[in-house]
């Protein structure tokens, strides 16, 4: 069951709560005309393969540790750190330990 997307002006919890049935998985929190925000959940050892996004993105680590490999090098993100990637930047994401991140995508 997907969580409902947030409406403009509505506060939402980005961290899952005990009663959140989708707390242990990746979900879209909201998508508007210009912006999409997702909660990314990766267990230790899991990865997203190399890919690129047509628009600028940010990856903000909320918990755990993520390794993001880009042409500019490897970035290990700890909780509280954010990485900005330019449009079309090829990257992969690996969970070095159970991790959760907030991914923001600028839309056309």
Coordinates of N, CA and C in Angstrom, one line a residue:
X1 N 0.8 -1.2 0.0 CA 0.0 0.0 0.0 C 0.9 1.2 0.0
X2 N 0.7 2.1 -1.0 CA 1.5 3.3 -1.1 C 1.0 4.4 -0.1
X3 N 1.9 5.2 0.4 CA 1.5 6.3 1.2 C 0.9 7.4 0.3
X4 N -0.1 8.1 0.8 CA -0.6 9.2 0.0 C 0.5 10.3 -0.2
X5 N 0.5 10.9 -1.4 CA 1.5 12.0 -1.6 C 1.0 13.2 -0.8
X6 N 2.0 14.0 -0.4 CA 1.7 15.2 0.4 C 1.1 16.2 -0.5
X7 N 0.2 17.0 0.0 CA -0.4 18.1 -0.7 C 0.4 19.4 -0.3
X8 N 0.3 20.4 -1.2 CA 1.0 21.7 -0.9 C 0.6 22.2 0.5
X9 N 1.6 22.6 1.3 CA 1.3 23.1 2.6 C 1.1 22.1 3.7
X10 N 1.2 20.8 3.3 CA 0.9 19.7 4.3 C 2.3 19.2 4.9
X11 N 2.4 19.2 6.2 CA 3.6 18.7 6.8 C 3.5 17.1 6.8
X12 N 4.7 16.5 6.5 CA 4.7 15.0 6.5 C 5.9 14.6 7.2
X13 N 5.9 13.4 7.7 CA 7.1 12.8 8.3 C 7.9 12.1 7.2
X14 N 9.2 12.4 7.2 CA 10.0 11.7 6.2 C 10.6 10.4 6.7
X15 N 10.7 10.4 8.0 CA 11.2 9.1 8.7 C 10.0 8.3 9.0
X16 N 10.1 7.0 8.7 CA 8.9 6.1 8.9 C 8.7 5.9 10.4
X17 N 7.4 5.8 10.8 CA 7.0 5.6 12.1 C 6.7 4.1 12.3
X18 N 6.4 3.7 13.5 CA 6.1 2.3 13.8 C 4.8 1.8 13.1
X19 N 3.9 2.8 12.9 CA 2.6 2.5 12.3 C 2.7 2.6 10.7
X20 N 3.8 3.0 10.2 CA 3.9 3.2 8.7 C 4.2 1.9 8.0
X21 N 3.2 1.4 7.3 CA 3.4 0.1 6.6 C 4.5 0.1 5.5
X22 N 4.8 1.3 5.0 CA 5.8 1.4 4.0 C 7.2 1.9 4.5
X23 N 7.4 1.8 5.8 CA 8.6 2.4 6.5 C 9.8 1.7 6.1
X24 N 9.8 0.4 5.7 CA 11.0 -0.3 5.3 C 11.2 -0.3 3.8
X25 N 10.6 0.5 3.1 CA 10.9 0.5 1.6 C 10.9 1.9 1.0
X26 N 11.3 2.0 -0.2 CA 11.4 3.2 -0.9 C 10.0 3.6 -1.4
X27 N 9.7 4.9 -1.1 CA 8.4 5.5 -1.5 C 8.6 6.9 -2.0
X28 N 7.7 7.3 -2.9 CA 7.6 8.7 -3.4 C 6.8 9.4 -2.3
X29 N 7.4 10.5 -1.8 CA 6.7 11.3 -0.8 C 5.8 12.3 -1.4
X30 N 6.3 13.0 -2.5 CA 5.4 13.8 -3.3 C 6.0 14.1 -4.7
X31 N 5.2 14.5 -5.6 CA 5.6 14.9 -6.9 C 4.8 16.0 -7.4
X32 N 5.4 17.1 -7.7 CA 4.7 18.3 -8.3 C 5.2 18.5 -9.7
X33 N 4.8 19.6 -10.2 CA 5.2 20.0 -11.6 C 6.7 20.2 -11.7
X34 N 7.4 20.6 -10.6 CA 8.8 21.0 -10.7 C 9.7 20.1 -9.8
X35 N 9.1 19.3 -9.0 CA 9.9 18.6 -8.0 C 9.4 17.3 -7.6
X36 N 10.3 16.3 -7.4 CA 9.8 15.0 -6.9 C 10.8 14.6 -5.7
X37 N 10.2 14.2 -4.6 CA 11.0 13.8 -3.4 C 10.6 12.3 -3.0
X38 N 11.6 11.5 -2.8 CA 11.5 10.1 -2.5 C 12.3 9.8 -1.3
X39 N 11.7 8.8 -0.5 CA 12.5 8.2 0.6 C 13.1 6.9 0.0
X40 N 14.4 6.9 0.0 CA 15.2 5.7 -0.5 C 15.6 4.9 0.7
X41 N 15.3 3.6 0.7 CA 15.7 2.7 1.8 C 16.5 1.6 1.1
X42 N 17.7 1.4 1.6 CA 18.6 0.3 1.1 C 19.2 -0.4 2.2
X43 N 19.0 -1.7 2.3 CA 19.6 -2.6 3.3 C 21.1 -2.7 3.0
X44 N 21.9 -2.9 4.0 CA 23.4 -3.1 3.9 C 23.7 -4.1 2.8
X45 N 24.6 -3.7 1.9 CA 25.0 -4.5 0.8 C 24.2 -4.4 -0.5
X46 N 23.1 -3.8 -0.4 CA 22.3 -3.6 -1.6 C 22.7 -2.3 -2.4
X47 N 22.4 -2.3 -3.7 CA 22.8 -1.2 -4.5 C 21.9 -0.8 -5.6
X48 N 21.9 0.4 -6.1 CA 21.3 0.8 -7.3 C 22.3 0.8 -8.4
X49 N 22.1 0.2 -9.5 CA 23.1 0.1 -10.5 C 23.4 1.5 -11.1
X50 N 24.5 1.6 -11.9 CA 24.8 2.9 -12.5 C 23.6 3.3 -13.4
X51 N 23.3 4.6 -13.2 CA 22.2 5.2 -14.0 C 22.4 6.7 -14.0
X52 N 21.6 7.4 -14.7 CA 21.6 8.9 -14.8 C 20.2 9.4 -14.8
X53 N 20.0 10.6 -14.3 CA 18.7 11.2 -14.2 C 18.8 12.5 -15.1
X54 N 17.8 12.7 -15.8 CA 17.8 13.8 -16.8 C 17.9 15.2 -16.1
X55 N 17.6 15.3 -14.9 CA 17.6 16.6 -14.2 C 18.5 16.5 -13.0
X56 N 18.7 17.7 -12.3 CA 19.6 17.8 -11.1 C 18.9 17.0 -10.0
X57 N 19.7 16.4 -9.2 CA 19.2 15.7 -8.0 C 20.1 16.0 -6.8
X58 N 19.5 15.7 -5.6 CA 20.2 15.7 -4.4 C 20.0 14.4 -3.7
X59 N 21.0 13.9 -3.0 CA 20.8 12.7 -2.1 C 21.2 13.1 -0.7
X60 N 20.3 13.1 0.2 CA 20.6 13.5 1.6 C 20.5 12.2 2.4
X61 N 21.6 11.8 3.0 CA 21.6 10.6 3.9 C 20.9 10.9 5.2
X62 N 19.9 10.2 5.5 CA 19.2 10.3 6.8 C 19.7 9.4 7.9
X63 N 20.1 8.2 7.5 CA 20.6 7.2 8.5 C 21.5 6.3 7.7
X64 N 22.4 5.6 8.4 CA 23.3 4.7 7.9 C 24.4 5.4 7.1
X65 N 25.0 4.6 6.1 CA 26.1 5.1 5.3 C 25.9 4.6 3.8
X66 N 25.9 5.6 2.9 CA 25.8 5.3 1.5 C 27.1 5.7 0.8
X67 N 27.4 4.9 -0.2 CA 28.5 5.2 -1.1 C 27.9 5.5 -2.5
X68 N 28.3 6.7 -3.0 CA 27.8 7.2 -4.3 C 29.0 7.3 -5.2
X69 N 29.0 6.5 -6.2 CA 30.1 6.6 -7.2 C 29.7 7.4 -8.4
X70 N 30.5 8.4 -8.7 CA 30.3 9.3 -9.8 C 31.6 9.4 -10.6
X71 N 31.6 10.0 -11.8 CA 32.8 10.2 -12.5 C 33.8 11.1 -11.8
X72 N 33.3 11.9 -10.8 CA 34.2 12.7 -10.0 C 34.8 12.0 -8.8
X73 N 34.4 10.7 -8.6 CA 34.9 9.9 -7.5 C 33.9 9.3 -6.6
X74 N 34.3 8.7 -5.6 CA 33.4 8.0 -4.6 C 33.2 8.9 -3.4
X75 N 31.9 9.0 -3.1 CA 31.5 9.9 -2.0 C 30.8 9.0 -1.0
X76 N 31.3 8.9 0.3 CA 30.6 8.2 1.3 C 29.8 9.2 2.2
X77 N 28.5 9.0 2.1 CA 27.6 9.9 2.8 C 27.1 9.3 4.1
X78 N 27.3 10.0 5.2 CA 26.9 9.7 6.5 C 25.6 10.4 6.8
X79 N 24.8 10.0 7.8 CA 23.6 10.7 8.2 C 23.9 12.2 8.4
X80 N 23.1 13.0 7.8 CA 23.2 14.5 7.8 C 24.0 15.1 6.7
X81 N 24.5 14.3 5.8 CA 25.3 14.8 4.6 C 24.4 14.7 3.4
X82 N 24.7 15.7 2.5 CA 23.9 15.8 1.2 C 24.9 15.9 0.1
X83 N 24.5 15.2 -1.0 CA 25.3 15.3 -2.3 C 24.5 15.8 -3.4
X84 N 25.0 16.8 -4.1 CA 24.3 17.4 -5.3 C 24.9 16.8 -6.5
X85 N 24.0 16.3 -7.5 CA 24.5 15.8 -8.8 C 23.9 16.6 -9.9
X86 N 24.7 16.9 -10.9 CA 24.2 17.7 -12.0 C 23.4 16.7 -12.9
X87 N 22.6 17.3 -13.8 CA 21.8 16.5 -14.7 C 22.7 15.6 -15.5
X88 N 22.2 14.4 -15.8 CA 22.8 13.4 -16.6 C 24.1 12.8 -16.0
X89 N 24.4 13.1 -14.7 CA 25.6 12.5 -14.1 C 25.3 11.0 -13.8
X90 N 26.2 10.2 -14.4 CA 26.1 8.8 -14.2 C 26.5 8.5 -12.7
X91 N 25.8 7.7 -12.0 CA 26.1 7.4 -10.6 C 25.5 6.1 -10.2
X92 N 26.1 5.5 -9.2 CA 25.4 4.3 -8.5 C 25.4 4.6 -7.1
X93 N 24.5 3.9 -6.3 CA 24.4 4.1 -4.9 C 24.5 2.7 -4.2
X94 N 25.3 2.6 -3.2 CA 25.5 1.4 -2.5 C 25.3 1.7 -1.0
X95 N 24.6 0.8 -0.3 CA 24.4 0.9 1.1 C 25.6 0.1 1.8
X96 N 26.4 0.9 2.5 CA 27.5 0.3 3.3 C 27.0 -0.3 4.6
X97 N 25.9 0.2 5.0 CA 25.1 -0.3 6.2 C 23.7 0.0 5.9
X98 N 22.8 -0.5 6.6 CA 21.4 -0.2 6.4 C 21.2 1.4 6.4
X99 N 20.6 1.8 5.3 CA 20.6 3.3 5.1 C 19.3 3.8 4.6
X100 N 19.0 5.0 4.8 CA 17.8 5.7 4.3 C 18.3 7.1 3.9
X101 N 17.7 7.5 2.7 CA 18.1 8.8 2.2 C 16.8 9.5 1.6
X102 N 16.9 10.8 1.5 CA 15.9 11.6 0.9 C 16.5 12.0 -0.5
X103 N 15.8 11.6 -1.5 CA 16.3 12.0 -2.9 C 15.3 13.0 -3.5
X104 N 15.9 14.1 -3.9 CA 15.1 15.2 -4.5 C 15.5 15.3 -6.0
X105 N 14.5 15.3 -6.9 CA 14.7 15.4 -8.3 C 14.0 16.7 -8.8
X106 N 14.8 17.6 -9.5 CA 14.2 18.7 -10.2 C 13.6 18.2 -11.5
X107 N 12.4 18.6 -11.7 CA 11.7 18.1 -12.9 C 11.6 19.3 -14.0
X108 N 11.4 18.9 -15.2 CA 11.3 19.9 -16.3 C 10.1 20.8 -16.1

